[in-house]
Tab-separated table of C-alpha atoms in Angstrom:
chain	number	residue	atom	x	y	z
A	1	MET	CA	-28.145	-7.828	-33.974
A	2	ARG	CA	-25.581	-6.473	-31.515
A	3	TRP	CA	-21.977	-6.110	-32.563
A	4	ALA	CA	-18.782	-5.464	-30.643
A	5	VAL	CA	-15.813	-3.816	-32.362
A	6	ILE	CA	-12.650	-4.338	-30.327
A	7	GLN	CA	-10.216	-1.437	-30.142
A	8	PHE	CA	-6.608	-2.326	-29.492
A	9	PRO	CA	-3.910	0.319	-29.192
A	10	GLY	CA	-2.935	0.677	-32.842
A	11	SER	CA	-6.215	-0.493	-34.393
A	12	ASN	CA	-7.012	1.788	-37.324
A	13	CYS	CA	-9.956	0.172	-39.116
A	14	ASP	CA	-12.243	0.151	-36.084
A	15	GLN	CA	-14.115	3.260	-37.217
A	16	ASP	CA	-14.545	1.910	-40.748
A	17	VAL	CA	-16.152	-1.269	-39.410
A	18	PHE	CA	-18.251	0.730	-36.947
A	19	HIS	CA	-19.454	3.031	-39.760
A	20	VAL	CA	-20.495	0.166	-42.031
A	21	LEU	CA	-22.322	-1.672	-39.265
A	22	LYS	CA	-23.970	1.412	-37.767
A	23	ASN	CA	-24.689	3.654	-40.739
A	24	VAL	CA	-24.868	1.309	-43.704
A	25	LEU	CA	-26.436	-1.746	-42.059
A	26	LYS	CA	-28.211	0.047	-39.158
A	27	GLN	CA	-26.893	-2.328	-36.518
A	28	GLU	CA	-26.347	-1.849	-32.808
A	29	VAL	CA	-22.598	-1.504	-32.368
A	30	ASP	CA	-20.352	-0.923	-29.372
A	31	TYR	CA	-16.700	-0.102	-29.324
A	32	ILE	CA	-15.005	-2.357	-26.771
A	33	TRP	CA	-11.664	-1.181	-25.405
A	34	HIS	CA	-9.098	-3.976	-25.235
A	35	LYS	CA	-8.758	-3.534	-21.463
A	36	ASP	CA	-12.436	-4.306	-20.907
A	37	SER	CA	-13.339	-7.841	-20.062
A	38	SER	CA	-16.955	-7.949	-21.267
A	39	LEU	CA	-18.385	-7.917	-24.780
A	40	LYS	CA	-21.671	-6.418	-23.521
A	41	ASP	CA	-23.835	-9.320	-24.752
A	42	ALA	CA	-22.748	-8.848	-28.341
A	43	ASP	CA	-23.926	-11.456	-30.853
A	44	ALA	CA	-20.911	-10.879	-33.049
A	45	VAL	CA	-17.366	-9.629	-32.466
A	46	VAL	CA	-15.105	-7.866	-34.936
A	47	LEU	CA	-11.342	-7.599	-34.494
A	48	PRO	CA	-10.496	-4.783	-36.885
A	49	GLY	CA	-7.397	-4.093	-38.922
A	50	GLY	CA	-4.479	-1.945	-37.873
A	51	PHE	CA	-1.159	-2.369	-36.169
A	52	SER	CA	-2.031	-3.457	-32.651
A	53	TYR	CA	0.891	-2.836	-30.308
A	54	GLY	CA	2.923	-1.588	-33.248
A	55	ASP	CA	3.185	-5.157	-34.595
A	56	TYR	CA	5.960	-5.634	-32.038
A	57	LEU	CA	7.413	-9.140	-31.716
A	58	ARG	CA	4.998	-10.564	-34.322
A	59	CYS	CA	1.735	-9.172	-35.686
A	60	GLY	CA	-1.012	-9.891	-33.180
A	61	ALA	CA	1.340	-11.582	-30.711
A	62	ILE	CA	0.838	-9.036	-27.939
A	63	ALA	CA	-2.830	-8.210	-28.602
A	64	ARG	CA	-3.520	-11.857	-27.962
A	65	PHE	CA	-2.844	-11.241	-24.257
A	66	SER	CA	-5.220	-8.262	-23.978
A	67	PRO	CA	-7.773	-8.505	-21.148
A	68	ILE	CA	-10.662	-8.683	-23.644
A	69	MET	CA	-9.317	-11.823	-25.338
A	70	PRO	CA	-10.729	-14.356	-22.848
A	71	ALA	CA	-14.193	-12.938	-23.602
A	72	VAL	CA	-13.518	-13.235	-27.347
A	73	LYS	CA	-12.434	-16.862	-26.889
A	74	GLU	CA	-15.531	-17.542	-24.825
A	75	ALA	CA	-17.767	-16.005	-27.515
A	76	ALA	CA	-16.047	-18.193	-30.110
A	77	ALA	CA	-16.570	-21.277	-27.948
A	78	GLN	CA	-20.249	-20.380	-27.601
A	79	GLY	CA	-20.583	-20.362	-31.386
A	80	LYS	CA	-20.970	-16.606	-31.717
A	81	THR	CA	-19.681	-14.935	-34.849
A	82	VAL	CA	-16.078	-13.738	-34.584
A	83	LEU	CA	-14.626	-11.818	-37.532
A	84	GLY	CA	-10.960	-10.838	-37.744
A	85	ILE	CA	-9.976	-8.510	-40.561
A	86	CYS	CA	-6.301	-8.069	-41.513
A	87	ASN	CA	-4.591	-7.463	-38.142
A	88	GLY	CA	-7.679	-9.082	-36.601
A	89	PHE	CA	-6.873	-12.229	-38.620
A	90	GLN	CA	-3.300	-12.136	-37.341
A	91	ILE	CA	-4.543	-11.807	-33.752
A	92	LEU	CA	-6.964	-14.738	-34.159
A	93	CYS	CA	-4.107	-16.920	-35.447
A	94	GLU	CA	-1.798	-15.900	-32.603
A	95	ALA	CA	-4.601	-16.519	-30.109
A	96	GLY	CA	-5.038	-20.036	-31.452
A	97	LEU	CA	-8.631	-19.438	-32.558
A	98	LEU	CA	-7.500	-20.100	-36.123
A	99	PRO	CA	-4.705	-22.408	-37.292
A	100	GLY	CA	-1.500	-21.199	-38.921
A	101	VAL	CA	0.169	-17.816	-38.853
A	102	LEU	CA	0.713	-14.794	-41.101
A	103	VAL	CA	4.278	-13.839	-41.974
A	104	ARG	CA	6.055	-11.177	-44.033
A	105	ASN	CA	4.927	-10.866	-47.646
A	106	THR	CA	7.288	-12.811	-49.901
A	107	SER	CA	7.956	-9.631	-51.899
A	108	LEU	CA	8.762	-7.768	-48.652
A	109	HIS	CA	6.517	-4.994	-50.007
A	110	PHE	CA	3.544	-3.521	-48.182
A	111	ARG	CA	0.692	-4.143	-50.629
A	112	CYS	CA	-2.071	-1.546	-50.612
A	113	GLU	CA	-4.446	-1.963	-53.539
A	114	THR	CA	-7.761	-3.411	-54.630
A	115	ILE	CA	-7.396	-6.974	-55.854
A	116	PRO	CA	-9.642	-9.822	-57.003
A	117	VAL	CA	-10.590	-12.341	-54.317
A	118	ARG	CA	-12.419	-15.563	-55.106
A	119	VAL	CA	-15.225	-16.982	-52.969
A	120	GLU	CA	-14.572	-20.686	-52.366
A	121	HIS	CA	-17.663	-21.795	-50.479
A	122	PRO	CA	-20.982	-19.991	-50.180
A	123	ALA	CA	-22.251	-22.489	-47.607
A	124	SER	CA	-21.018	-20.594	-44.584
A	125	ARG	CA	-22.374	-17.905	-42.329
A	126	PHE	CA	-19.918	-15.465	-43.870
A	127	THR	CA	-20.479	-16.151	-47.573
A	128	ARG	CA	-24.104	-17.176	-48.044
A	129	GLU	CA	-24.823	-13.991	-49.998
A	130	TYR	CA	-22.129	-14.905	-52.520
A	131	MET	CA	-21.796	-17.598	-55.181
A	132	THR	CA	-19.086	-20.258	-55.536
A	133	GLY	CA	-16.224	-18.919	-57.595
A	134	GLN	CA	-17.549	-15.350	-57.479
A	135	VAL	CA	-14.686	-12.884	-57.854
A	136	LEU	CA	-14.894	-9.897	-55.505
A	137	GLN	CA	-12.915	-6.681	-55.766
A	138	LEU	CA	-11.585	-6.105	-52.261
A	139	PRO	CA	-8.886	-3.789	-50.922
A	140	ILE	CA	-5.839	-5.216	-49.179
A	141	ALA	CA	-3.339	-3.240	-47.110
A	142	HIS	CA	-0.745	-5.371	-45.386
A	143	GLY	CA	2.920	-6.210	-45.114
A	144	GLU	CA	2.386	-9.515	-43.328
A	145	GLY	CA	-0.356	-11.431	-45.084
A	146	HIS	CA	1.547	-14.504	-46.185
A	147	TYR	CA	-0.445	-17.366	-44.678
A	148	VAL	CA	1.694	-20.251	-43.418
A	149	ALA	CA	0.683	-23.599	-41.959
A	150	ASP	CA	2.015	-27.143	-42.226
A	151	GLU	CA	0.871	-29.338	-45.082
A	152	ALA	CA	-1.487	-31.414	-42.930
A	153	THR	CA	-3.227	-28.275	-41.670
A	154	LEU	CA	-3.532	-26.893	-45.196
A	155	ASP	CA	-5.037	-30.153	-46.462
A	156	SER	CA	-7.422	-30.235	-43.537
A	157	LEU	CA	-8.525	-26.628	-44.169
A	158	PHE	CA	-9.545	-27.498	-47.723
A	159	VAL	CA	-11.113	-30.848	-46.828
A	160	HIS	CA	-13.318	-29.232	-44.204
A	161	LYS	CA	-14.176	-26.286	-46.436
A	162	GLN	CA	-12.603	-23.809	-44.052
A	163	VAL	CA	-10.943	-21.833	-46.833
A	164	LEU	CA	-13.588	-19.271	-47.781
A	165	PHE	CA	-11.497	-16.812	-49.810
A	166	THR	CA	-8.471	-17.185	-52.078
A	167	TYR	CA	-6.449	-14.700	-54.122
A	168	SER	CA	-7.168	-15.053	-57.818
A	169	ASP	CA	-7.062	-13.049	-61.031
A	170	ASN	CA	-10.156	-11.347	-62.427
A	171	LEU	CA	-11.205	-14.594	-64.097
A	172	GLY	CA	-10.978	-16.533	-60.839
A	173	ARG	CA	-7.700	-18.309	-61.665
A	174	THR	CA	-5.294	-18.744	-58.789
A	175	THR	CA	-2.058	-17.895	-60.601
A	176	PRO	CA	1.199	-17.041	-58.800
A	177	GLU	CA	0.954	-13.489	-60.210
A	178	ALA	CA	-2.456	-13.080	-58.564
A	179	ASN	CA	-1.052	-13.925	-55.138
A	180	PRO	CA	-0.139	-10.597	-53.509
A	181	ASN	CA	1.833	-11.922	-50.553
A	182	GLY	CA	2.981	-15.486	-51.311
A	183	SER	CA	0.221	-16.978	-49.173
A	184	GLN	CA	0.292	-20.774	-49.172
A	185	ARG	CA	-2.321	-22.182	-51.542
A	186	HIS	CA	-3.466	-18.607	-52.201
A	187	ILE	CA	-5.316	-18.465	-48.910
A	188	ALA	CA	-6.944	-15.090	-48.210
A	189	GLY	CA	-9.462	-16.080	-45.547
A	190	ILE	CA	-10.194	-19.129	-43.391
A	191	THR	CA	-12.639	-20.183	-40.690
A	192	ASN	CA	-12.207	-22.449	-37.710
A	193	ARG	CA	-13.556	-25.996	-37.940
A	194	ALA	CA	-16.879	-24.973	-36.362
A	195	GLY	CA	-17.254	-22.260	-38.986
A	196	ASN	CA	-18.086	-19.375	-36.647
A	197	VAL	CA	-14.662	-17.689	-36.567
A	198	LEU	CA	-13.402	-16.079	-39.790
A	199	GLY	CA	-10.099	-14.368	-40.405
A	200	LEU	CA	-9.289	-12.683	-43.710
A	201	MET	CA	-6.628	-10.295	-44.973
A	202	PRO	CA	-8.787	-8.268	-47.434
A	203	HIS	CA	-10.900	-5.443	-46.010
A	204	PRO	CA	-14.622	-5.982	-46.718
A	205	GLU	CA	-15.467	-2.890	-44.626
A	206	ARG	CA	-13.544	-0.721	-47.078
A	207	ALA	CA	-15.652	-2.056	-49.942
A	208	SER	CA	-19.146	-1.698	-48.553
A	209	GLU	CA	-20.406	1.403	-50.325
A	210	LYS	CA	-20.576	2.003	-54.070
A	211	ILE	CA	-19.480	5.595	-53.609
A	212	LEU	CA	-16.166	4.288	-52.269
A	213	GLY	CA	-15.529	2.222	-55.398
A	214	SER	CA	-16.957	-1.198	-54.538
A	215	ASP	CA	-19.606	-2.721	-52.331
A	216	ASP	CA	-18.428	-6.284	-52.921
A	217	GLY	CA	-17.504	-6.596	-49.258
A	218	LEU	CA	-20.951	-5.767	-47.946
A	219	GLY	CA	-22.126	-9.307	-48.753
A	220	LEU	CA	-19.907	-10.636	-45.993
A	221	PHE	CA	-21.751	-8.569	-43.383
A	222	THR	CA	-25.205	-9.243	-44.873
A	223	SER	CA	-24.335	-12.961	-44.925
A	224	ILE	CA	-23.692	-12.832	-41.188
A	225	LEU	CA	-26.991	-10.987	-40.665
A	226	ALA	CA	-28.850	-13.490	-42.846
A	227	SER	CA	-27.336	-16.404	-40.951
A	228	GLN	CA	-28.739	-14.902	-37.740
A	229	GLY	CA	-32.150	-14.448	-39.337
A	230	VAL	CA	-31.813	-10.683	-39.718
A	231	SER	CA	-33.005	-9.406	-43.085
A	232	LEU	CA	-31.680	-6.155	-44.467
A	233	ALA	CA	-35.229	-4.732	-44.560
A	234	GLN	CA	-35.490	-5.403	-40.823
A	235	ALA	CA	-32.084	-3.961	-40.233
A	236	ALA	CA	-32.908	-0.786	-42.141
B	1	MET	CA	19.476	-11.004	-10.787
B	2	ILE	CA	19.282	-13.594	-13.543
B	3	ARG	CA	19.958	-12.580	-17.115
B	4	ALA	CA	18.617	-14.669	-19.971
B	5	GLN	CA	18.860	-14.433	-23.706
B	6	VAL	CA	16.341	-15.827	-26.171
B	7	ILE	CA	17.299	-16.220	-29.815
B	8	VAL	CA	14.271	-16.644	-32.068
B	9	ARG	CA	14.970	-17.919	-35.561
B	10	PRO	CA	12.736	-18.696	-38.529
B	11	ARG	CA	12.344	-22.436	-39.005
B	12	ALA	CA	14.446	-23.933	-41.748
B	13	SER	CA	11.351	-25.171	-43.571
B	14	ILE	CA	9.798	-21.688	-43.683
B	15	PHE	CA	10.893	-19.317	-46.423
B	16	ASP	CA	12.566	-16.317	-44.824
B	17	PRO	CA	12.191	-13.373	-47.223
B	18	GLN	CA	14.153	-11.042	-44.911
B	19	GLY	CA	17.088	-13.433	-44.818
B	20	ASP	CA	16.869	-13.787	-48.582
B	21	ALA	CA	16.933	-10.009	-49.062
B	22	VAL	CA	19.878	-9.636	-46.673
B	23	CYS	CA	21.750	-12.397	-48.496
B	24	ARG	CA	21.191	-10.698	-51.842
B	25	ALA	CA	22.349	-7.374	-50.383
B	26	ILE	CA	25.538	-9.058	-49.147
B	27	GLN	CA	26.165	-10.412	-52.622
B	28	HIS	CA	25.602	-6.927	-54.050
B	29	LEU	CA	28.390	-5.805	-51.727
B	30	GLY	CA	30.633	-8.146	-53.656
B	31	VAL	CA	30.875	-10.935	-51.090
B	32	SER	CA	29.797	-13.947	-53.075
B	33	THR	CA	30.798	-16.547	-50.491
B	34	VAL	CA	27.721	-15.864	-48.342
B	35	LYS	CA	25.101	-18.258	-49.647
B	36	GLN	CA	22.398	-17.993	-47.007
B	37	ALA	CA	21.216	-15.562	-44.359
B	38	HIS	CA	18.474	-15.924	-41.785
B	39	VAL	CA	17.031	-13.041	-39.835
B	40	GLY	CA	15.698	-13.712	-36.372
B	41	LYS	CA	15.582	-11.742	-33.176
B	42	CYS	CA	17.385	-11.627	-29.881
B	43	ILE	CA	15.435	-10.888	-26.711
B	44	GLU	CA	17.305	-10.173	-23.481
B	45	LEU	CA	15.525	-10.616	-20.184
B	46	GLU	CA	16.382	-9.735	-16.619
B	47	LEU	CA	14.688	-11.591	-13.795
B	48	ASP	CA	14.538	-11.016	-10.069
B	49	GLY	CA	15.754	-13.800	-7.779
B	50	ASN	CA	18.405	-16.461	-8.236
B	51	ASP	CA	16.467	-19.699	-8.735
B	52	LEU	CA	17.716	-20.766	-12.154
B	53	LYS	CA	15.564	-23.889	-12.305
B	54	LYS	CA	12.383	-21.952	-11.614
B	55	ALA	CA	13.440	-19.219	-14.045
B	56	ARG	CA	14.044	-21.790	-16.764
B	57	THR	CA	10.539	-23.275	-16.407
B	58	GLN	CA	8.974	-19.818	-16.460
B	59	LEU	CA	11.000	-18.693	-19.456
B	60	GLU	CA	10.302	-21.863	-21.446
B	61	THR	CA	6.589	-21.052	-21.105
B	62	ILE	CA	7.166	-17.435	-22.103
B	63	CYS	CA	9.226	-18.536	-25.112
B	64	LYS	CA	6.547	-20.934	-26.309
B	65	ASP	CA	3.540	-18.694	-25.637
B	66	LEU	CA	4.802	-15.257	-26.543
B	67	LEU	CA	8.354	-14.819	-27.761
B	68	SER	CA	8.160	-17.389	-30.538
B	69	ASN	CA	5.428	-18.927	-32.631
B	70	PRO	CA	6.152	-22.663	-32.962
B	71	VAL	CA	4.464	-22.759	-36.377
B	72	ILE	CA	7.208	-20.646	-37.936
B	73	GLU	CA	9.989	-20.198	-35.402
B	74	ASP	CA	12.473	-22.028	-33.171
B	75	TYR	CA	14.070	-20.548	-30.096
B	76	VAL	CA	17.185	-21.064	-28.019
B	77	LEU	CA	17.143	-20.029	-24.374
B	78	THR	CA	20.453	-19.359	-22.645
B	79	PHE	CA	21.340	-17.883	-19.302
B	80	ASN	CA	24.206	-15.516	-18.740
B	81	GLY	CA	25.376	-13.306	-15.931
B	82	ALA	CA	23.767	-15.525	-13.319
B	83	GLU	CA	25.418	-13.421	-10.640
B	84	PRO	CA	24.333	-15.157	-7.408
B	85	ALA	CA	25.564	-18.547	-8.603
B	86	LYS	CA	28.890	-17.123	-9.812
B	87	ALA	CA	29.349	-15.152	-6.639
B	88	LYS	CA	28.992	-18.304	-4.533
B	89	THR	CA	31.480	-20.358	-6.524
B	90	ALA	CA	33.896	-17.439	-6.681
B	91	ALA	CA	33.799	-16.788	-2.919
B	92	LYS	CA	34.818	-20.310	-1.827
B	93	PRO	CA	38.335	-20.491	-3.295
B	94	VAL	CA	39.181	-17.072	-1.868
B	95	VAL	CA	38.362	-18.274	1.651
B	96	LYS	CA	40.337	-21.532	1.143
B	97	LYS	CA	43.442	-19.715	-0.041
B	98	ALA	CA	43.345	-17.502	2.999
B	99	THR	CA	42.992	-20.410	5.396
B	100	LYS	CA	45.729	-22.389	3.673
B	101	LYS	CA	48.227	-19.620	4.010
B	102	VAL	CA	47.426	-18.286	7.435
B	103	VAL	CA	45.345	-20.510	9.695
B	104	THR	CA	45.452	-24.177	8.688
B	105	LYS	CA	48.853	-24.404	7.086
B	106	ALA	CA	49.772	-27.626	8.852
B	107	LYS	CA	46.480	-29.367	8.056
B	108	SER	CA	46.601	-28.546	4.352
B	109	ALA	CA	50.209	-29.690	4.141
B	110	LYS	CA	49.546	-32.996	5.857
B	111	LYS	CA	46.920	-34.245	3.449
B	112	PRO	CA	49.052	-34.595	0.281
B	113	ILE	CA	51.975	-35.884	2.255
B	114	LYS	CA	49.961	-38.788	3.694
B	115	LYS	CA	49.207	-40.013	0.211
B	116	VAL	CA	52.833	-40.071	-0.869
B	117	SER	CA	54.798	-40.950	2.235
B	118	ALA	CA	54.342	-41.273	6.007
B	119	LYS	CA	57.154	-38.828	6.775
B	120	PRO	CA	55.930	-35.470	8.085
B	121	VAL	CA	57.887	-33.348	5.641
B	122	LYS	CA	56.674	-29.784	5.085
B	123	LYS	CA	56.408	-29.477	1.342
B	124	THR	CA	54.003	-27.783	-1.000
B	125	GLN	CA	51.810	-29.876	-3.306
B	126	LYS	CA	53.687	-29.397	-6.556
B	127	PRO	CA	57.136	-30.655	-5.540
B	128	VAL	CA	55.536	-33.693	-3.876
B	129	ARG	CA	53.721	-34.613	-7.096
B	130	ARG	CA	56.881	-34.167	-9.132
B	131	ALA	CA	58.759	-36.428	-6.699
B	132	ALA	CA	56.043	-39.055	-6.970
B	133	ILE	CA	56.211	-39.018	-10.751
B	134	LYS	CA	60.008	-39.333	-10.684
B	135	LYS	CA	59.740	-42.316	-8.348
B	136	LYS	CA	57.293	-44.069	-10.654
B	137	LYS	CA	59.573	-43.533	-13.622
B	138	ARG	CA	62.504	-44.920	-11.816
């Protein structure tokens, strides 16, 4: 499987994603500079975390107009896998590939820690290696992760099983204390209606090797591989 | 040169933690009368040309697509320092004053007089009006 990792000015998780895909999962990966206009026939696109364009104006607002974005939108329209992590999630929302928007954490604090995240639906290309209600330990590192959308959109997201990840406590309970940023309905990660575009605030690429504390995030990448018929044995 | 100002504000329905923090800080200063604060941003733009109508259409698009996110924000677009337009309106009276005084003194004096009376009396506008008002009162 061929992956494209987009590099915006200010991206800082691009190398982490590249490392996991290349060295842990033995995938073909290309860095794609934001000024390029082609994804080089990639089967999947990752918009990594960071602070693209210094988060000026709003997070992701300027990256949305990068020359590579039409190609990302086209890939999404073709049903290819598009994964936005942290700032990547913010960019996907600003670009209109996902509904809603991410605003300043209610606490106003930048939260950088490993927290429990609950898997809502395993019947997606991003979560098929997980179980319903499984609680993952995933790192977060953001100041603007508070997901906001109108009530109708929120209802629709749950009805159509687009909410894949929510913030919970270690027992899987979505309590206010377990919500690190005030996100509406504890939303941590959502897909588009078609289910091929995922945006999430936690960093699965930072939890993909046991030696780094947790490999709970690796399942997200192996789920994508499995959904494309790539087994880990093949990949390795 | 056209100058425009865009004020972007968080929507009333969206919780504004920055505004909340600012409001609390104000209260810590001892000013308890401030009950609410909202933090937005002000973007100032300078455009080439002098077509205000065209500029407005372009800027409305920019406001909707880039400067604000309609899910969480409202914006107000205002124009200021529209120099070409001001320059035009400012230039006309200057020319008129000059012509009144020097070149077309007789013509400018005739017009108000015709309205009041048929007599060709050389008077300035103000005394004529006063006279007219006095006549009506009488």
